[in-house]
């Protein structure tokens, strides 16, 4: 299953993945398997991707079915990546209201692994640490906080994510223990010289990092940095984005994609899926 709040890069990842396996421009660990049925949504989003435009945002309550059949040529194993492109807004509302669509419950129940998305493009939550508070010379100088005023939407992102992930262990979800591949999307935007996505997570989102590394429901964790677009683009209606020209000059287009992390090959974003599906051959 795919999990990630608004604008965390889920749809763009799917678009780049489809282009990669459909075009066969470069070798990948998993290749496209047999396809039947309707995959027009995938074609639509990978079309925008190939033209160098941002994919459209997934609308609230919209569950676009995304099924990609993949084949592990080395072992002749077939796998189906079956995820629904849930709007990230649905998740943020779930945190605030404690309600979510019934379809989401089904997705969680049948999930055997999780591709968790977090964008490197998000400014970190405004942090006031305990130390800042202790440093204040006079308590009287502190503003009087109204304990009844609580806006869930303003809770820090990692608090929201840890809460939502914990909820998946309880009814009605009762997710089975699973591996989690965390994709830090828009990896092209991290400060120059940042090469370790796991370290990035520890520094930026320590609570989430601790949770992911220690939760009993998580069998194993890997952290990848992925640039599915390769740079900054914009929506077609807004004209060309800042890096469009440069990205279009990269031939074949699959080489725009970048990934860092354990056991990866430069442009191959099927690698996290290979690992989630237990198909990565032992080193
Ligand atoms: N620079 C850069 N931006 C990216 C990359 N991947 C995604 N983005 C941007 O991140 C934003 C969100 O991407 P989406 O793929 O729409 O995110 P989503 O998780 O599907 O969002 P919702 O549908 O709203 O839940 C868009 O503005 C993308 O252009 C990338 O590799 N590099
Ligand atoms: Mg989306």
mmCIF file of C-alpha atoms and ligand atoms in Angstrom:
data_model
loop_
_atom_site.group_PDB
_atom_site.id
_atom_site.type_symbol
_atom_site.label_atom_id
_atom_site.label_comp_id
_atom_site.label_asym_id
_atom_site.label_seq_id
_atom_site.Cartn_x
_atom_site.Cartn_y
_atom_site.Cartn_z
ATOM 1 C CA UNK A 1 0.000 0.000 0.000
ATOM 2 C CA UNK A 2 0.973 3.579 -0.540
ATOM 3 C CA UNK A 3 0.826 5.994 2.377
ATOM 4 C CA UNK A 4 1.625 9.694 2.403
ATOM 5 C CA UNK A 5 0.042 13.040 3.156
ATOM 6 C CA UNK A 6 -0.739 15.755 0.607
ATOM 7 C CA UNK A 7 1.934 16.602 -1.917
ATOM 8 C CA UNK A 8 4.272 13.897 -0.701
ATOM 9 C CA UNK A 9 5.064 12.703 -4.221
ATOM 10 C CA UNK A 10 2.900 9.567 -4.557
ATOM 11 C CA UNK A 11 1.345 10.221 -7.964
ATOM 12 C CA UNK A 12 4.593 11.482 -9.475
ATOM 13 C CA UNK A 13 6.321 8.288 -8.345
ATOM 14 C CA UNK A 14 3.632 6.175 -10.022
ATOM 15 C CA UNK A 15 3.938 8.228 -13.225
ATOM 16 C CA UNK A 16 7.726 7.831 -13.362
ATOM 17 C CA UNK A 17 7.506 4.124 -12.527
ATOM 18 C CA UNK A 18 5.070 3.496 -15.339
ATOM 19 C CA UNK A 19 7.214 5.383 -17.833
ATOM 20 C CA UNK A 20 10.267 3.436 -16.692
ATOM 21 C CA UNK A 21 8.809 -0.053 -17.090
ATOM 22 C CA UNK A 22 6.617 0.735 -20.078
ATOM 23 C CA UNK A 23 9.336 2.376 -22.171
ATOM 24 C CA UNK A 24 12.085 -0.143 -21.313
ATOM 25 C CA UNK A 25 14.588 2.616 -22.036
ATOM 26 C CA UNK A 26 16.976 1.359 -19.395
ATOM 27 C CA UNK A 27 17.347 -1.988 -17.612
ATOM 28 C CA UNK A 28 15.344 -2.321 -14.366
ATOM 29 C CA UNK A 29 15.224 -4.985 -11.651
ATOM 30 C CA UNK A 30 11.504 -5.507 -12.263
ATOM 31 C CA UNK A 31 10.071 -5.238 -15.746
ATOM 32 C CA UNK A 32 6.525 -4.769 -16.959
ATOM 33 C CA UNK A 33 4.402 -7.895 -16.737
ATOM 34 C CA UNK A 34 1.216 -8.766 -18.593
ATOM 35 C CA UNK A 35 -1.461 -6.111 -18.482
ATOM 36 C CA UNK A 36 -5.175 -6.457 -18.915
ATOM 37 C CA UNK A 37 -7.920 -3.949 -18.153
ATOM 38 C CA UNK A 38 -7.914 -0.224 -17.901
ATOM 39 C CA UNK A 39 -4.714 1.577 -17.203
ATOM 40 C CA UNK A 40 -5.646 4.900 -18.799
ATOM 41 C CA UNK A 41 -4.985 6.828 -15.564
ATOM 42 C CA UNK A 42 -1.411 5.538 -15.489
ATOM 43 C CA UNK A 43 -0.971 6.484 -19.107
ATOM 44 C CA UNK A 44 -2.356 9.930 -18.470
ATOM 45 C CA UNK A 45 -0.031 10.686 -15.563
ATOM 46 C CA UNK A 46 3.043 9.182 -17.199
ATOM 47 C CA UNK A 47 2.209 11.202 -20.333
ATOM 48 C CA UNK A 48 2.419 14.464 -18.346
ATOM 49 C CA UNK A 49 5.598 13.206 -16.722
ATOM 50 C CA UNK A 50 7.243 12.434 -20.065
ATOM 51 C CA UNK A 51 6.313 15.870 -21.435
ATOM 52 C CA UNK A 52 7.980 17.530 -18.453
ATOM 53 C CA UNK A 53 4.891 18.707 -16.598
ATOM 54 C CA UNK A 54 3.721 18.082 -13.047
ATOM 55 C CA UNK A 55 0.980 15.500 -12.637
ATOM 56 C CA UNK A 56 -2.405 16.814 -11.527
ATOM 57 C CA UNK A 57 -3.174 16.646 -7.825
ATOM 58 C CA UNK A 58 -5.300 13.738 -6.746
ATOM 59 C CA UNK A 59 -8.685 15.022 -5.666
ATOM 60 C CA UNK A 60 -10.190 14.410 -2.271
ATOM 61 C CA UNK A 61 -12.173 11.126 -2.062
ATOM 62 C CA UNK A 62 -10.741 10.068 -5.397
ATOM 63 C CA UNK A 63 -9.274 6.604 -5.316
ATOM 64 C CA UNK A 64 -7.631 6.039 -8.645
ATOM 65 C CA UNK A 65 -6.813 2.394 -9.100
ATOM 66 C CA UNK A 66 -3.198 1.811 -9.988
ATOM 67 C CA UNK A 67 -2.176 -1.725 -10.782
ATOM 68 C CA UNK A 68 1.212 -2.437 -12.209
ATOM 69 C CA UNK A 69 2.087 -6.040 -12.966
ATOM 70 C CA UNK A 70 5.778 -6.532 -12.678
ATOM 71 C CA UNK A 71 8.008 -9.408 -13.556
ATOM 72 C CA UNK A 72 11.256 -10.348 -11.882
ATOM 73 C CA UNK A 73 13.083 -11.654 -14.920
ATOM 74 C CA UNK A 74 15.957 -13.196 -12.948
ATOM 75 C CA UNK A 75 13.686 -15.577 -11.008
ATOM 76 C CA UNK A 76 10.665 -15.472 -13.307
ATOM 77 C CA UNK A 77 8.571 -14.360 -10.336
ATOM 78 C CA UNK A 78 5.546 -12.250 -11.080
ATOM 79 C CA UNK A 79 4.239 -9.632 -8.703
ATOM 80 C CA UNK A 80 1.388 -7.203 -8.821
ATOM 81 C CA UNK A 81 1.885 -3.796 -7.387
ATOM 82 C CA UNK A 82 -1.629 -2.963 -6.499
ATOM 83 C CA UNK A 83 -2.138 0.382 -4.915
ATOM 84 C CA UNK A 84 -4.741 2.994 -4.955
ATOM 85 C CA UNK A 85 -3.738 6.565 -5.408
ATOM 86 C CA UNK A 86 -5.382 7.931 -2.345
ATOM 87 C CA UNK A 87 -5.414 11.676 -2.007
ATOM 88 C CA UNK A 88 -3.056 12.770 0.742
ATOM 89 C CA UNK A 89 -5.736 15.170 1.943
ATOM 90 C CA UNK A 90 -7.845 12.187 2.973
ATOM 91 C CA UNK A 91 -5.144 11.176 5.421
ATOM 92 C CA UNK A 92 -4.728 14.621 6.914
ATOM 93 C CA UNK A 93 -8.468 14.815 7.425
ATOM 94 C CA UNK A 94 -8.373 11.391 9.053
ATOM 95 C CA UNK A 95 -5.916 12.730 11.613
ATOM 96 C CA UNK A 96 -8.102 15.723 12.424
ATOM 97 C CA UNK A 97 -11.545 14.108 12.299
ATOM 98 C CA UNK A 98 -10.776 10.407 12.988
ATOM 99 C CA UNK A 99 -12.841 9.497 9.931
ATOM 100 C CA UNK A 100 -11.568 7.902 6.740
ATOM 101 C CA UNK A 101 -13.175 6.332 3.658
ATOM 102 C CA UNK A 102 -14.184 2.675 3.999
ATOM 103 C CA UNK A 103 -12.129 1.806 0.930
ATOM 104 C CA UNK A 104 -9.029 2.872 2.820
ATOM 105 C CA UNK A 105 -9.759 0.274 5.520
ATOM 106 C CA UNK A 106 -9.830 -2.421 2.842
ATOM 107 C CA UNK A 107 -6.537 -1.250 1.354
ATOM 108 C CA UNK A 108 -4.861 -1.409 4.755
ATOM 109 C CA UNK A 109 -6.279 -4.842 5.569
ATOM 110 C CA UNK A 110 -4.971 -6.391 2.384
ATOM 111 C CA UNK A 111 -1.607 -4.619 2.427
ATOM 112 C CA UNK A 112 1.525 -6.736 2.573
ATOM 113 C CA UNK A 113 4.052 -3.928 2.517
ATOM 114 C CA UNK A 114 4.106 -0.169 2.661
ATOM 115 C CA UNK A 115 5.613 2.456 0.419
ATOM 116 C CA UNK A 116 5.598 5.493 2.694
ATOM 117 C CA UNK A 117 6.114 8.942 1.149
ATOM 118 C CA UNK A 118 7.604 12.054 2.681
ATOM 119 C CA UNK A 119 8.666 15.082 0.637
ATOM 120 C CA UNK A 120 12.032 16.754 1.004
ATOM 121 C CA UNK A 121 10.323 19.880 -0.281
ATOM 122 C CA UNK A 122 8.383 20.471 2.897
ATOM 123 C CA UNK A 123 9.705 23.076 5.283
ATOM 124 C CA UNK A 124 10.256 21.530 8.664
ATOM 125 C CA UNK A 125 7.596 22.252 11.228
ATOM 126 C CA UNK A 126 8.295 25.370 13.268
ATOM 127 C CA UNK A 127 10.152 23.888 16.156
ATOM 128 C CA UNK A 128 10.080 25.212 19.694
ATOM 129 C CA UNK A 129 12.054 22.775 21.785
ATOM 130 C CA UNK A 130 11.777 22.083 25.502
ATOM 131 C CA UNK A 131 15.172 23.719 25.855
ATOM 132 C CA UNK A 132 13.859 26.950 24.349
ATOM 133 C CA UNK A 133 11.148 26.988 26.955
ATOM 134 C CA UNK A 134 13.554 26.323 29.851
ATOM 135 C CA UNK A 135 15.842 29.051 28.602
ATOM 136 C CA UNK A 136 13.195 31.686 29.031
ATOM 137 C CA UNK A 137 14.303 33.845 31.929
ATOM 138 C CA UNK A 138 10.981 34.625 33.451
ATOM 139 C CA UNK A 139 7.981 32.392 33.305
ATOM 140 C CA UNK A 140 5.808 35.460 33.343
ATOM 141 C CA UNK A 141 7.201 36.368 29.955
ATOM 142 C CA UNK A 142 5.552 33.289 28.444
ATOM 143 C CA UNK A 143 2.299 33.910 26.619
ATOM 144 C CA UNK A 144 -0.707 32.389 28.346
ATOM 145 C CA UNK A 145 -1.724 29.393 26.286
ATOM 146 C CA UNK A 146 -5.364 28.452 26.046
ATOM 147 C CA UNK A 147 -5.474 24.705 26.760
ATOM 148 C CA UNK A 148 -8.821 24.394 24.996
ATOM 149 C CA UNK A 149 -7.489 25.732 21.753
ATOM 150 C CA UNK A 150 -6.164 22.782 19.771
ATOM 151 C CA UNK A 151 -6.009 22.663 16.042
ATOM 152 C CA UNK A 152 -5.177 19.146 14.881
ATOM 153 C CA UNK A 153 -4.197 20.395 11.439
ATOM 154 C CA UNK A 154 -1.368 22.382 12.993
ATOM 155 C CA UNK A 155 0.160 19.361 14.698
ATOM 156 C CA UNK A 156 3.687 18.684 13.436
ATOM 157 C CA UNK A 157 3.840 16.392 10.441
ATOM 158 C CA UNK A 158 5.780 13.663 12.214
ATOM 159 C CA UNK A 159 3.258 13.627 15.058
ATOM 160 C CA UNK A 160 0.457 13.186 12.522
ATOM 161 C CA UNK A 161 2.266 10.425 10.684
ATOM 162 C CA UNK A 162 3.212 8.480 13.807
ATOM 163 C CA UNK A 163 -0.364 8.726 15.057
ATOM 164 C CA UNK A 164 -1.799 7.546 11.743
ATOM 165 C CA UNK A 165 0.667 4.673 11.497
ATOM 166 C CA UNK A 166 -0.180 3.603 15.041
ATOM 167 C CA UNK A 167 -3.900 3.728 14.243
ATOM 168 C CA UNK A 168 -3.359 1.151 11.514
ATOM 169 C CA UNK A 169 -2.618 -1.434 14.210
ATOM 170 C CA UNK A 170 -6.010 -1.033 15.815
ATOM 171 C CA UNK A 171 -9.562 -1.889 14.690
ATOM 172 C CA UNK A 172 -10.975 -1.464 12.148
ATOM 173 C CA UNK A 173 -7.660 -1.706 10.299
ATOM 174 C CA UNK A 174 -5.584 -4.278 12.120
ATOM 175 C CA UNK A 175 -2.824 -4.142 9.567
ATOM 176 C CA UNK A 176 -0.530 -7.137 9.571
ATOM 177 C CA UNK A 177 3.138 -6.555 10.396
ATOM 178 C CA UNK A 178 4.893 -5.402 7.247
ATOM 179 C CA UNK A 179 8.051 -4.040 5.734
ATOM 180 C CA UNK A 180 8.152 -0.298 5.143
ATOM 181 C CA UNK A 181 10.072 1.408 2.348
ATOM 182 C CA UNK A 182 10.198 5.121 3.055
ATOM 183 C CA UNK A 183 10.576 7.226 -0.059
ATOM 184 C CA UNK A 184 11.879 10.739 0.549
ATOM 185 C CA UNK A 185 10.540 12.348 -2.617
ATOM 186 C CA UNK A 186 11.862 15.444 -4.417
ATOM 187 C CA UNK A 187 15.357 14.331 -3.406
ATOM 188 C CA UNK A 188 16.778 16.824 -5.952
ATOM 189 C CA UNK A 189 15.841 19.561 -3.453
ATOM 190 C CA UNK A 190 17.928 18.378 -0.474
ATOM 191 C CA UNK A 191 21.000 20.487 0.346
ATOM 192 C CA UNK A 192 23.982 19.693 -1.840
ATOM 193 C CA UNK A 193 26.157 16.926 -0.467
ATOM 194 C CA UNK A 194 23.277 15.123 1.263
ATOM 195 C CA UNK A 195 23.637 11.526 0.219
ATOM 196 C CA UNK A 196 22.195 9.493 3.074
ATOM 197 C CA UNK A 197 18.407 9.433 3.171
ATOM 198 C CA UNK A 198 18.307 7.576 6.489
ATOM 199 C CA UNK A 199 20.470 10.244 8.114
ATOM 200 C CA UNK A 200 18.279 12.945 6.548
ATOM 201 C CA UNK A 201 15.254 11.342 8.185
ATOM 202 C CA UNK A 202 16.963 11.118 11.587
ATOM 203 C CA UNK A 203 17.941 14.779 11.459
ATOM 204 C CA UNK A 204 14.692 16.188 10.107
ATOM 205 C CA UNK A 205 12.078 13.871 11.578
ATOM 206 C CA UNK A 206 13.616 12.217 14.666
ATOM 207 C CA UNK A 207 10.309 11.104 16.187
ATOM 208 C CA UNK A 208 9.188 9.449 12.966
ATOM 209 C CA UNK A 209 12.596 7.877 12.510
ATOM 210 C CA UNK A 210 12.496 6.396 16.016
ATOM 211 C CA UNK A 211 9.005 5.091 15.512
ATOM 212 C CA UNK A 212 9.782 3.485 12.165
ATOM 213 C CA UNK A 213 12.903 1.856 13.524
ATOM 214 C CA UNK A 214 11.283 0.458 16.643
ATOM 215 C CA UNK A 215 7.593 -0.256 16.044
ATOM 216 C CA UNK A 216 6.820 -3.959 16.396
ATOM 217 C CA UNK A 217 4.413 -3.751 13.492
ATOM 218 C CA UNK A 218 7.260 -2.811 11.169
ATOM 219 C CA UNK A 219 9.243 -5.876 10.200
ATOM 220 C CA UNK A 220 12.007 -3.967 8.495
ATOM 221 C CA UNK A 221 12.673 -0.427 7.301
ATOM 222 C CA UNK A 222 14.589 1.032 4.417
ATOM 223 C CA UNK A 223 14.900 4.703 3.546
ATOM 224 C CA UNK A 224 15.368 5.831 -0.056
ATOM 225 C CA UNK A 225 15.835 9.279 -1.550
ATOM 226 C CA UNK A 226 13.972 9.528 -4.850
ATOM 227 C CA UNK A 227 13.766 12.259 -7.418
ATOM 228 C CA UNK A 228 10.974 11.007 -9.643
ATOM 229 C CA UNK A 229 10.830 14.208 -11.690
ATOM 230 C CA UNK A 230 14.553 14.873 -11.611
ATOM 231 C CA UNK A 231 13.969 18.557 -10.872
ATOM 232 C CA UNK A 232 11.381 21.310 -10.557
ATOM 233 C CA UNK A 233 8.495 21.277 -13.000
ATOM 234 C CA UNK A 234 5.125 22.996 -13.091
ATOM 235 C CA UNK A 235 1.614 22.205 -14.263
ATOM 236 C CA UNK A 236 1.004 22.380 -18.001
ATOM 237 C CA UNK A 237 -1.470 25.267 -17.602
ATOM 238 C CA UNK A 238 1.210 27.287 -15.756
ATOM 239 C CA UNK A 239 3.801 26.976 -18.505
ATOM 240 C CA UNK A 240 7.225 25.365 -18.349
ATOM 241 C CA UNK A 241 8.762 24.835 -14.906
ATOM 242 C CA UNK A 242 12.264 26.029 -13.918
ATOM 243 C CA UNK A 243 14.085 22.792 -14.796
ATOM 244 C CA UNK A 244 11.926 21.574 -17.689
ATOM 245 C CA UNK A 245 14.302 22.430 -20.493
ATOM 246 C CA UNK A 246 17.268 20.871 -18.763
ATOM 247 C CA UNK A 247 15.279 17.726 -17.960
ATOM 248 C CA UNK A 248 13.921 17.329 -21.479
ATOM 249 C CA UNK A 249 17.502 17.364 -22.751
ATOM 250 C CA UNK A 250 18.176 14.136 -20.830
ATOM 251 C CA UNK A 251 17.785 11.225 -23.221
ATOM 252 C CA UNK A 252 16.312 8.728 -22.651
ATOM 253 C CA UNK A 253 13.749 10.311 -20.327
ATOM 254 C CA UNK A 254 14.061 7.452 -17.788
ATOM 255 C CA UNK A 255 17.472 8.846 -16.872
ATOM 256 C CA UNK A 256 15.806 11.900 -15.293
ATOM 257 C CA UNK A 257 14.830 9.630 -12.411
ATOM 258 C CA UNK A 258 17.272 9.432 -9.503
ATOM 259 C CA UNK A 259 17.361 7.177 -6.473
ATOM 260 C CA UNK A 260 19.724 6.758 -3.521
ATOM 261 C CA UNK A 261 19.526 4.139 -0.796
ATOM 262 C CA UNK A 262 20.469 0.551 -0.030
ATOM 263 C CA UNK A 263 20.961 -1.825 -2.983
ATOM 264 C CA UNK A 264 19.939 0.634 -5.674
ATOM 265 C CA UNK A 265 20.932 1.238 -9.258
ATOM 266 C CA UNK A 266 21.035 4.867 -10.394
ATOM 267 C CA UNK A 267 17.636 5.340 -12.034
ATOM 268 C CA UNK A 268 15.800 2.208 -10.994
ATOM 269 C CA UNK A 269 12.819 3.004 -8.781
ATOM 270 C CA UNK A 270 11.608 -0.600 -8.993
ATOM 271 C CA UNK A 271 14.313 -1.435 -6.412
ATOM 272 C CA UNK A 272 12.272 -0.512 -3.304
ATOM 273 C CA UNK A 273 9.430 -2.642 -4.696
ATOM 274 C CA UNK A 274 11.776 -5.543 -5.300
ATOM 275 C CA UNK A 275 12.806 -5.353 -1.660
ATOM 276 C CA UNK A 276 9.215 -5.002 -0.397
ATOM 277 C CA UNK A 277 8.226 -8.089 -2.396
ATOM 278 C CA UNK A 278 11.109 -10.116 -0.890
ATOM 279 C CA UNK A 279 12.577 -10.604 -4.337
ATOM 280 C CA UNK A 280 15.911 -8.927 -3.749
ATOM 281 C CA UNK A 281 18.476 -11.654 -4.053
ATOM 282 C CA UNK A 282 20.672 -12.070 -0.993
ATOM 283 C CA UNK A 283 24.026 -10.349 -1.419
HETATM 284 N N1 LIG B 1 11.524 18.963 -7.333
HETATM 285 C C1 LIG B 1 10.752 17.888 -7.348
HETATM 286 N N2 LIG B 1 9.442 17.981 -7.072
HETATM 287 C C2 LIG B 1 8.703 16.854 -7.084
HETATM 288 C C3 LIG B 1 9.254 15.580 -7.365
HETATM 289 N N3 LIG B 1 8.260 14.651 -7.274
HETATM 290 C C4 LIG B 1 7.132 15.333 -6.970
HETATM 291 N N4 LIG B 1 7.392 16.664 -6.858
HETATM 292 C C5 LIG B 1 6.435 17.742 -6.612
HETATM 293 O O1 LIG B 1 5.755 17.514 -5.414
HETATM 294 C C6 LIG B 1 4.397 17.938 -5.520
HETATM 295 C C7 LIG B 1 3.459 16.824 -5.098
HETATM 296 O O2 LIG B 1 3.604 15.701 -5.942
HETATM 297 P P1 LIG B 1 2.418 14.641 -6.187
HETATM 298 O O3 LIG B 1 3.033 13.455 -6.843
HETATM 299 O O4 LIG B 1 1.249 15.285 -6.822
HETATM 300 O O5 LIG B 1 2.049 14.291 -4.667
HETATM 301 P P2 LIG B 1 0.828 13.412 -4.105
HETATM 302 O O6 LIG B 1 1.399 12.742 -2.904
HETATM 303 O O7 LIG B 1 0.265 12.524 -5.163
HETATM 304 O O8 LIG B 1 -0.193 14.539 -3.668
HETATM 305 P P3 LIG B 1 -1.791 14.434 -3.445
HETATM 306 O O9 LIG B 1 -2.375 13.830 -4.677
HETATM 307 O O10 LIG B 1 -2.181 15.833 -3.207
HETATM 308 O O11 LIG B 1 -1.981 13.584 -2.226
HETATM 309 C C8 LIG B 1 4.199 18.390 -6.953
HETATM 310 O O12 LIG B 1 4.290 19.781 -6.977
HETATM 311 C C9 LIG B 1 5.365 17.744 -7.683
HETATM 312 O O13 LIG B 1 5.772 18.497 -8.795
HETATM 313 C C10 LIG B 1 10.653 15.509 -7.651
HETATM 314 O O14 LIG B 1 11.225 14.451 -7.906
HETATM 315 N N5 LIG B 1 11.341 16.682 -7.624
HETATM 316 MG MG1 LIG B 2 -1.644 12.357 -5.890
#
